[in-house]
């Protein structure tokens, strides 16, 4: 009967392992996406810095060029802001994926530990049962042998 319990728990453990694996895959995908978007933010910020430096090194420019440069700088600033927000959202999603993976991992670990404990208990009970049978056989043989004398 107890063997059926550990067998059932092993099925639950298999499901927990699958859930943990799925959560790990999701976490990895989130990390990759976060890294990609963070890299893109860095590239935009670096370009913004380089462009700003180039503008500052220019000599005199006409009004049209100055308006164009300001508009472009404004667009770059907006891109940086939008990309920063995207990175923040992805960071939060990655943290949630990390927490979800941790929950699944701990669940899997605890189930595994429970199964091991139950199997140890079952083994001990089986050993005790066998020892009891051996003791009874010994008593019977000793008792039977002394009756012959």
XYZ file of N, CA, C and O in Angstrom:
596
model
N 0.822 -1.191 0.000
C 0.000 0.000 0.000
C 0.868 1.258 0.000
O 0.624 2.172 -0.749
N 1.916 1.265 0.858
C 2.795 2.418 0.919
C 3.585 2.558 -0.376
O 3.906 3.659 -0.782
N 3.900 1.419 -1.000
C 4.619 1.463 -2.276
C 3.809 2.228 -3.311
O 4.357 2.983 -4.101
N 2.483 2.065 -3.269
C 1.615 2.803 -4.179
C 1.687 4.301 -3.906
O 1.629 5.108 -4.816
N 1.843 4.637 -2.634
C 1.934 6.054 -2.264
C 3.198 6.675 -2.850
O 3.152 7.755 -3.418
N 4.334 5.992 -2.718
C 5.571 6.552 -3.274
C 5.518 6.557 -4.800
O 6.056 7.457 -5.429
N 4.852 5.554 -5.381
C 4.703 5.528 -6.841
C 3.884 6.738 -7.304
O 4.241 7.400 -8.269
N 2.808 7.021 -6.587
C 1.984 8.194 -6.906
C 2.777 9.478 -6.721
O 2.687 10.402 -7.533
N 3.558 9.529 -5.643
C 4.375 10.719 -5.401
C 5.438 10.876 -6.481
O 5.808 11.999 -6.829
N 5.943 9.778 -7.007
C 6.927 9.867 -8.098
C 6.288 10.487 -9.341
O 6.944 11.245 -10.060
N 5.007 10.181 -9.583
C 4.306 10.820 -10.699
C 4.174 12.320 -10.462
O 4.395 13.130 -11.367
N 3.852 12.676 -9.223
C 3.761 14.094 -8.862
C 5.134 14.749 -9.003
O 5.255 15.872 -9.499
N 6.174 14.021 -8.605
C 7.537 14.539 -8.737
C 7.884 14.767 -10.213
O 8.491 15.781 -10.557
N 7.484 13.863 -11.069
C 7.730 14.044 -12.504
C 7.054 15.312 -13.017
O 7.637 16.061 -13.811
N 5.835 15.543 -12.555
C 5.130 16.774 -12.943
C 5.846 18.007 -12.389
O 5.965 19.027 -13.078
N 6.326 17.897 -11.167
C 7.059 19.017 -10.548
C 8.363 19.278 -11.298
O 8.756 20.427 -11.490
N 9.030 18.217 -11.723
C 10.264 18.376 -12.505
C 9.977 19.066 -13.828
O 10.733 19.925 -14.272
N 8.862 18.705 -14.461
C 8.473 19.343 -15.730
C 8.164 20.820 -15.505
O 8.603 21.682 -16.268
N 7.428 21.113 -14.437
C 7.094 22.509 -14.122
C 8.355 23.316 -13.837
O 8.486 24.465 -14.279
N 9.296 22.717 -13.124
C 10.557 23.409 -12.813
C 11.362 23.636 -14.087
O 11.922 24.709 -14.307
N 11.380 22.640 -14.953
C 12.101 22.768 -16.224
C 11.476 23.860 -17.094
O 12.188 24.667 -17.704
N 10.150 23.880 -17.143
C 9.455 24.925 -17.911
C 9.744 26.307 -17.340
O 9.978 27.259 -18.090
N 9.742 26.413 -16.016
C 10.034 27.701 -15.369
C 11.476 28.121 -15.643
O 11.751 29.304 -15.862
N 12.407 27.164 -15.659
C 13.812 27.471 -15.960
C 13.957 27.952 -17.401
O 14.703 28.894 -17.671
N 13.233 27.324 -18.306
C 13.260 27.741 -19.716
C 12.713 29.156 -19.853
O 13.292 29.991 -20.555
N 11.596 29.422 -19.182
C 10.997 30.757 -19.219
C 11.964 31.792 -18.651
O 12.127 32.877 -19.211
N 12.612 31.455 -17.551
C 13.585 32.368 -16.945
C 14.727 32.653 -17.914
O 15.133 33.808 -18.079
N 15.233 31.632 -18.557
C 16.326 31.816 -19.516
C 15.899 32.727 -20.670
O 16.648 33.611 -21.087
N 14.684 32.519 -21.172
C 14.187 33.369 -22.256
C 14.051 34.814 -21.799
O 14.402 35.741 -22.535
N 13.555 35.008 -20.573
C 13.427 36.362 -20.028
C 14.795 37.018 -19.888
O 14.961 38.192 -20.215
N 15.766 36.265 -19.405
C 17.117 36.812 -19.248
C 17.712 37.212 -20.581
O 18.358 38.265 -20.686
N 17.517 36.388 -21.588
C 18.045 36.707 -22.923
C 17.385 37.964 -23.484
O 18.061 38.827 -24.065
N 16.077 38.045 -23.321
C 15.358 39.217 -23.819
C 15.792 40.473 -23.063
O 16.012 41.527 -23.676
N 15.938 40.361 -21.754
C 16.401 41.503 -20.953
C 17.792 41.937 -21.406
O 18.048 43.129 -21.578
N 18.679 40.978 -21.616
C 20.045 41.306 -22.049
C 20.030 41.993 -23.404
O 20.725 42.993 -23.617
N 19.238 41.484 -24.315
C 19.145 42.071 -25.657
C 18.651 43.519 -25.596
O 19.229 44.413 -26.224
N 17.597 43.747 -24.822
C 17.042 45.092 -24.727
C 17.970 46.029 -23.953
O 18.057 47.218 -24.268
N 18.663 45.507 -22.967
C 19.654 46.318 -22.236
C 20.801 46.720 -23.155
O 21.272 47.866 -23.115
N 21.246 45.768 -23.976
C 22.300 46.078 -24.949
C 21.842 47.155 -25.920
O 22.605 48.061 -26.269
N 20.589 47.048 -26.353
C 20.049 48.041 -27.284
C 19.993 49.418 -26.609
O 20.333 50.432 -27.241
N 19.602 49.466 -25.349
C 19.573 50.731 -24.612
C 20.976 51.325 -24.534
O 21.171 52.528 -24.747
N 21.951 50.494 -24.249
C 23.344 50.952 -24.171
C 23.788 51.528 -25.511
O 24.442 52.585 -25.561
N 23.427 50.864 -26.592
C 23.806 51.344 -27.924
C 23.176 52.703 -28.231
O 23.850 53.609 -28.738
N 21.904 52.839 -27.888
C 21.229 54.125 -28.143
C 21.855 55.224 -27.290
O 22.113 56.332 -27.780
N 22.121 54.928 -26.031
C 22.720 55.927 -25.136
C 24.118 56.307 -25.616
O 24.493 57.496 -25.596
N 24.897 55.328 -26.065
C 26.237 55.625 -26.590
C 26.155 56.484 -27.848
O 26.932 57.431 -28.005
N 25.213 56.144 -28.732
C 25.048 56.940 -29.947
C 24.641 58.364 -29.595
O 25.154 59.332 -30.172
N 23.741 58.496 -28.631
C 23.304 59.817 -28.185
C 24.492 60.632 -27.685
O 24.633 61.822 -28.008
N 25.350 59.989 -26.897
C 26.528 60.666 -26.362
C 27.475 61.088 -27.480
O 27.978 62.214 -27.506
N 27.709 60.183 -28.428
C 28.600 60.494 -29.552
C 28.039 61.630 -30.406
O 28.775 62.541 -30.804
N 26.747 61.581 -30.656
C 26.117 62.619 -31.468
C 26.193 63.961 -30.760
O 26.514 64.987 -31.370
N 25.939 63.953 -29.464
C 26.006 65.179 -28.673
C 27.418 65.760 -28.702
O 27.598 66.986 -28.853
N 28.415 64.892 -28.580
C 29.810 65.336 -28.629
C 30.127 65.949 -29.989
O 30.785 66.992 -30.072
N 29.663 65.319 -31.044
C 29.912 65.838 -32.401
C 29.263 67.197 -32.596
O 29.861 68.096 -33.194
N 28.048 67.348 -32.075
C 27.355 68.637 -32.221
C 28.127 69.728 -31.491
O 28.289 70.851 -31.993
N 28.615 69.405 -30.308
C 29.355 70.396 -29.524
C 30.669 70.783 -30.190
O 31.189 71.877 -29.961
N 31.212 69.903 -31.017
C 32.477 70.191 -31.679
C 32.293 70.973 -32.975
O 33.262 71.483 -33.526
N 31.049 71.038 -33.437
C 30.795 71.793 -34.663
C 30.953 73.289 -34.403
O 30.695 73.769 -33.300
N 31.325 73.951 -35.425
C 31.445 75.413 -35.312
C 30.059 76.016 -35.430
O 29.070 75.493 -34.954
N 30.003 77.071 -36.117
C 28.723 77.753 -36.288
C 27.854 76.983 -37.281
O 28.337 76.408 -38.251
N 26.563 76.955 -36.973
C 25.601 76.290 -37.858
C 24.424 77.214 -38.059
O 24.174 78.127 -37.264
N 23.680 76.958 -39.118
C 22.521 77.820 -39.364
C 21.330 77.353 -38.524
O 21.359 76.292 -37.895
N 20.306 78.148 -38.514
C 19.126 77.907 -37.678
C 18.455 76.590 -38.054
O 18.044 75.820 -37.179
N 18.351 76.299 -39.337
C 17.706 75.052 -39.777
C 18.463 73.836 -39.247
O 17.850 72.874 -38.787
N 19.777 73.873 -39.330
C 20.575 72.754 -38.823
C 20.400 72.600 -37.313
O 20.287 71.486 -36.796
N 20.382 73.730 -36.610
C 20.219 73.695 -35.168
C 18.854 73.117 -34.795
O 18.754 72.267 -33.895
N 17.807 73.498 -35.490
C 16.470 72.960 -35.225
C 16.444 71.458 -35.526
O 15.916 70.669 -34.744
N 17.048 71.058 -36.619
C 17.111 69.637 -36.983
C 17.862 68.831 -35.934
O 17.438 67.728 -35.558
N 18.987 69.372 -35.473
C 19.779 68.670 -34.454
C 18.996 68.554 -33.145
O 19.017 67.507 -32.495
N 18.319 69.628 -32.762
C 17.529 69.580 -31.523
C 16.390 68.567 -31.636
O 16.119 67.826 -30.686
N 15.747 68.557 -32.788
C 14.666 67.579 -32.995
C 15.208 66.144 -32.916
O 14.595 65.264 -32.312
N 16.356 65.947 -33.553
C 16.954 64.614 -33.540
C 17.371 64.230 -32.119
O 17.137 63.093 -31.667
N 17.970 65.156 -31.386
C 18.355 64.899 -29.998
C 17.114 64.595 -29.139
O 17.145 63.719 -28.272
N 16.034 65.293 -29.411
C 14.789 65.052 -28.687
C 14.267 63.642 -28.988
O 13.801 62.937 -28.087
N 14.358 63.259 -30.255
C 13.928 61.900 -30.632
C 14.813 60.844 -29.958
O 14.317 59.830 -29.482
N 16.108 61.100 -29.925
C 17.017 60.169 -29.253
C 16.695 60.068 -27.762
O 16.668 58.973 -27.200
N 16.413 61.207 -27.146
C 16.053 61.201 -25.722
C 14.774 60.413 -25.487
O 14.666 59.644 -24.523
N 13.816 60.581 -26.385
C 12.560 59.838 -26.267
C 12.800 58.333 -26.459
O 12.228 57.513 -25.740
N 13.671 57.983 -27.398
C 14.005 56.580 -27.617
C 14.669 55.986 -26.370
O 14.363 54.858 -25.970
N 15.555 56.753 -25.773
C 16.230 56.288 -24.559
C 15.207 56.080 -23.437
O 15.247 55.071 -22.735
N 14.293 57.026 -23.292
C 13.261 56.923 -22.260
C 12.390 55.684 -22.494
O 12.156 54.897 -21.570
N 11.936 55.494 -23.707
C 11.094 54.345 -24.046
C 11.843 53.035 -23.827
O 11.306 52.082 -23.246
N 13.099 53.003 -24.261
C 13.897 51.785 -24.105
C 14.174 51.513 -22.630
O 14.163 50.361 -22.200
N 14.397 52.560 -21.854
C 14.604 52.391 -20.411
C 13.364 51.788 -19.753
O 13.469 50.904 -18.892
N 12.202 52.260 -20.151
C 10.954 51.721 -19.612
C 10.801 50.246 -19.995
O 10.389 49.429 -19.173
N 11.143 49.927 -21.239
C 11.074 48.539 -21.693
C 12.008 47.666 -20.873
O 11.631 46.572 -20.427
N 13.219 48.140 -20.635
C 14.200 47.382 -19.847
C 13.695 47.209 -18.410
O 13.823 46.121 -17.831
N 13.096 48.241 -17.838
C 12.563 48.136 -16.473
C 11.454 47.084 -16.393
O 11.413 46.281 -15.457
N 10.568 47.093 -17.377
C 9.487 46.107 -17.411
C 10.067 44.700 -17.545
O 9.653 43.775 -16.836
N 11.026 44.539 -18.438
C 11.652 43.228 -18.629
C 12.402 42.783 -17.372
O 12.412 41.594 -17.034
N 13.013 43.713 -16.672
C 13.712 43.384 -15.428
C 12.707 42.849 -14.400
O 12.961 41.844 -13.729
N 11.559 43.503 -14.304
C 10.523 43.044 -13.380
C 9.999 41.660 -13.786
O 9.804 40.790 -12.934
N 9.784 41.462 -15.083
C 9.308 40.165 -15.566
C 10.351 39.078 -15.299
O 10.002 37.949 -14.950
N 11.616 39.431 -15.446
C 12.690 38.471 -15.188
C 12.737 38.117 -13.704
O 12.927 36.950 -13.343
N 12.549 39.102 -12.851
C 12.515 38.837 -11.410
C 11.351 37.915 -11.054
O 11.507 36.997 -10.241
N 10.187 38.148 -11.668
C 9.034 37.270 -11.413
C 9.315 35.859 -11.929
O 8.965 34.874 -11.271
N 9.941 35.763 -13.088
C 10.292 34.441 -13.634
C 11.294 33.744 -12.714
O 11.214 32.527 -12.514
N 12.220 34.505 -12.147
C 13.193 33.950 -11.197
C 12.474 33.404 -9.960
O 12.760 32.306 -9.495
N 11.531 34.182 -9.451
C 10.776 33.748 -8.276
C 9.944 32.505 -8.596
O 9.877 31.576 -7.782
N 9.325 32.486 -9.760
C 8.513 31.338 -10.158
C 9.382 30.090 -10.286
O 8.998 29.015 -9.835
N 10.549 30.246 -10.879
C 11.455 29.107 -10.992
C 11.860 28.611 -9.607
O 11.882 27.409 -9.348
N 12.157 29.545 -8.703
C 12.579 29.173 -7.360
C 11.470 28.395 -6.645
O 11.739 27.389 -5.978
N 10.237 28.838 -6.778
C 9.104 28.134 -6.163
C 9.022 26.708 -6.714
O 8.880 25.745 -5.958
N 9.130 26.577 -8.034
C 9.043 25.253 -8.663
C 10.224 24.377 -8.257
O 10.067 23.178 -8.011
N 11.386 24.969 -8.181
C 12.589 24.229 -7.797
C 12.448 23.704 -6.367
O 12.735 22.538 -6.083
N 12.026 24.577 -5.460
C 11.869 24.175 -4.065
C 10.795 23.106 -3.914
O 10.961 22.159 -3.139
N 9.731 23.237 -4.670
C 8.660 22.231 -4.634
C 9.201 20.875 -5.083
O 8.947 19.850 -4.449
N 9.950 20.887 -6.164
C 10.547 19.646 -6.675
C 11.482 19.039 -5.631
O 11.441 17.835 -5.377
N 12.312 19.886 -5.027
C 13.256 19.397 -4.012
C 12.524 18.770 -2.823
O 12.902 17.699 -2.352
N 11.496 19.443 -2.340
C 10.760 18.945 -1.183
C 10.050 17.638 -1.501
O 10.017 16.732 -0.659
N 9.500 17.527 -2.692
C 8.871 16.266 -3.083
C 9.902 15.141 -3.139
O 9.635 14.026 -2.685
N 11.050 15.440 -3.694
C 12.118 14.448 -3.764
C 12.543 13.998 -2.374
O 12.725 12.792 -2.130
N 12.682 14.951 -1.469
C 13.061 14.618 -0.090
C 11.977 13.784 0.590
O 12.284 12.834 1.320
N 10.716 14.123 0.361
C 9.616 13.371 0.941
C 9.618 11.930 0.428
O 9.463 10.980 1.212
N 9.820 11.765 -0.859
C 9.859 10.422 -1.448
C 11.015 9.622 -0.854
O 10.840 8.454 -0.484
N 12.167 10.232 -0.740
C 13.319 9.535 -0.144
C 13.017 9.112 1.290
O 13.337 7.996 1.701
N 12.393 10.006 2.047
C 12.050 9.697 3.436
C 11.066 8.530 3.492
O 11.248 7.590 4.286
N 10.051 8.572 2.655
C 9.066 7.488 2.653
C 9.693 6.169 2.226
O 9.380 5.117 2.797
N 10.581 6.236 1.253
C 11.245 5.010 0.805
C 12.144 4.443 1.902
O 12.216 3.220 2.086
N 12.824 5.309 2.640
C 13.642 4.846 3.772
C 12.760 4.191 4.829
O 13.079 3.129 5.355
N 11.631 4.833 5.124
C 10.713 4.275 6.111
C 10.168 2.928 5.649
O 10.084 1.981 6.435
N 9.810 2.844 4.379
C 9.318 1.580 3.828
C 10.387 0.504 3.917
O 10.093 -0.643 4.276
N 11.611 0.867 3.616
C 12.709 -0.090 3.683
C 12.919 -0.563 5.117
O 13.117 -1.765 5.364
N 12.879 0.376 6.059
C 13.041 0.009 7.464
C 11.920 -0.912 7.928
O 12.160 -1.901 8.614
N 10.691 -0.591 7.529
C 9.562 -1.446 7.912
C 9.697 -2.836 7.297
O 9.402 -3.838 7.951
N 10.147 -2.879 6.063
C 10.344 -4.170 5.402
C 11.437 -4.963 6.099
O 11.304 -6.182 6.318
N 12.509 -4.307 6.486
C 13.589 -4.989 7.216
C 13.089 -5.499 8.567
O 13.415 -6.615 8.977
N 12.287 -4.679 9.240
C 11.727 -5.102 10.528
C 10.801 -6.306 10.340
O 10.824 -7.245 11.136
N 10.002 -6.288 9.296
C 9.094 -7.395 9.011
C 9.884 -8.673 8.741
O 9.569 -9.748 9.271
N 10.928 -8.552 7.905
C 11.756 -9.714 7.605
C 12.460 -10.232 8.865
O 12.538 -11.446 9.083
N 12.963 -9.323 9.689
C 13.627 -9.736 10.922
C 12.641 -10.458 11.826
O 12.982 -11.475 12.446
N 11.422 -9.958 11.886
C 10.391 -10.587 12.714
C 10.106 -12.002 12.207
O 9.994 -12.954 13.002
N 10.011 -12.159 10.895
C 9.785 -13.480 10.310
C 10.947 -14.410 10.625
O 10.738 -15.575 10.985
N 12.172 -13.891 10.478
C 13.347 -14.710 10.795
C 13.358 -15.102 12.272
O 13.689 -16.248 12.613
N 12.991 -14.170 13.135
C 12.930 -14.469 14.566
C 11.899 -15.557 14.842
O 12.145 -16.481 15.628
N 10.748 -15.462 14.180
C 9.704 -16.476 14.383
C 10.165 -17.838 13.879
O 9.924 -18.865 14.520
N 10.838 -17.834 12.724
C 11.354 -19.094 12.187
C 12.394 -19.675 13.140
O 12.385 -20.876 13.428
N 13.273 -18.821 13.669
C 14.287 -19.276 14.624
C 13.630 -19.856 15.865
O 14.030 -20.918 16.352
N 12.642 -19.181 16.386
C 11.947 -19.666 17.587
C 11.266 -21.005 17.305
O 11.302 -21.913 18.116
N 10.680 -21.097 16.129
C 10.005 -22.333 15.766
C 11.007 -23.462 15.652
O 10.786 -24.569 16.143
N 12.143 -23.180 15.011
C 13.168 -24.213 14.836
C 13.768 -24.591 16.198
O 13.989 -25.760 16.481
N 14.041 -23.603 17.024
C 14.606 -23.875 18.345
C 13.587 -24.606 19.197
O 13.894 -25.590 19.845
N 12.361 -24.109 19.156
C 11.277 -24.758 19.917
C 11.019 -26.157 19.411
O 10.841 -27.092 20.180
N 11.038 -26.325 18.099
C 10.796 -27.650 17.508
C 11.931 -28.582 17.790
O 11.750 -29.763 18.064
N 13.149 -28.066 17.780
C 14.344 -28.889 18.042
C 14.362 -29.341 19.488
O 14.721 -30.465 19.780
N 13.966 -28.523 20.423
C 14.014 -28.903 21.835
C 12.896 -29.879 22.151
O 12.986 -30.651 23.083
N 11.846 -29.854 21.372
C 10.769 -30.808 21.621
C 11.204 -32.217 21.246
O 10.728 -33.184 21.785
N 12.147 -32.364 20.323
C 12.632 -33.666 19.889
C 13.563 -34.253 20.928
O 13.741 -35.460 21.033
N 14.208 -33.484 21.703
C 15.189 -33.976 22.676
C 14.533 -34.478 23.859
O 13.841 -34.419 24.623
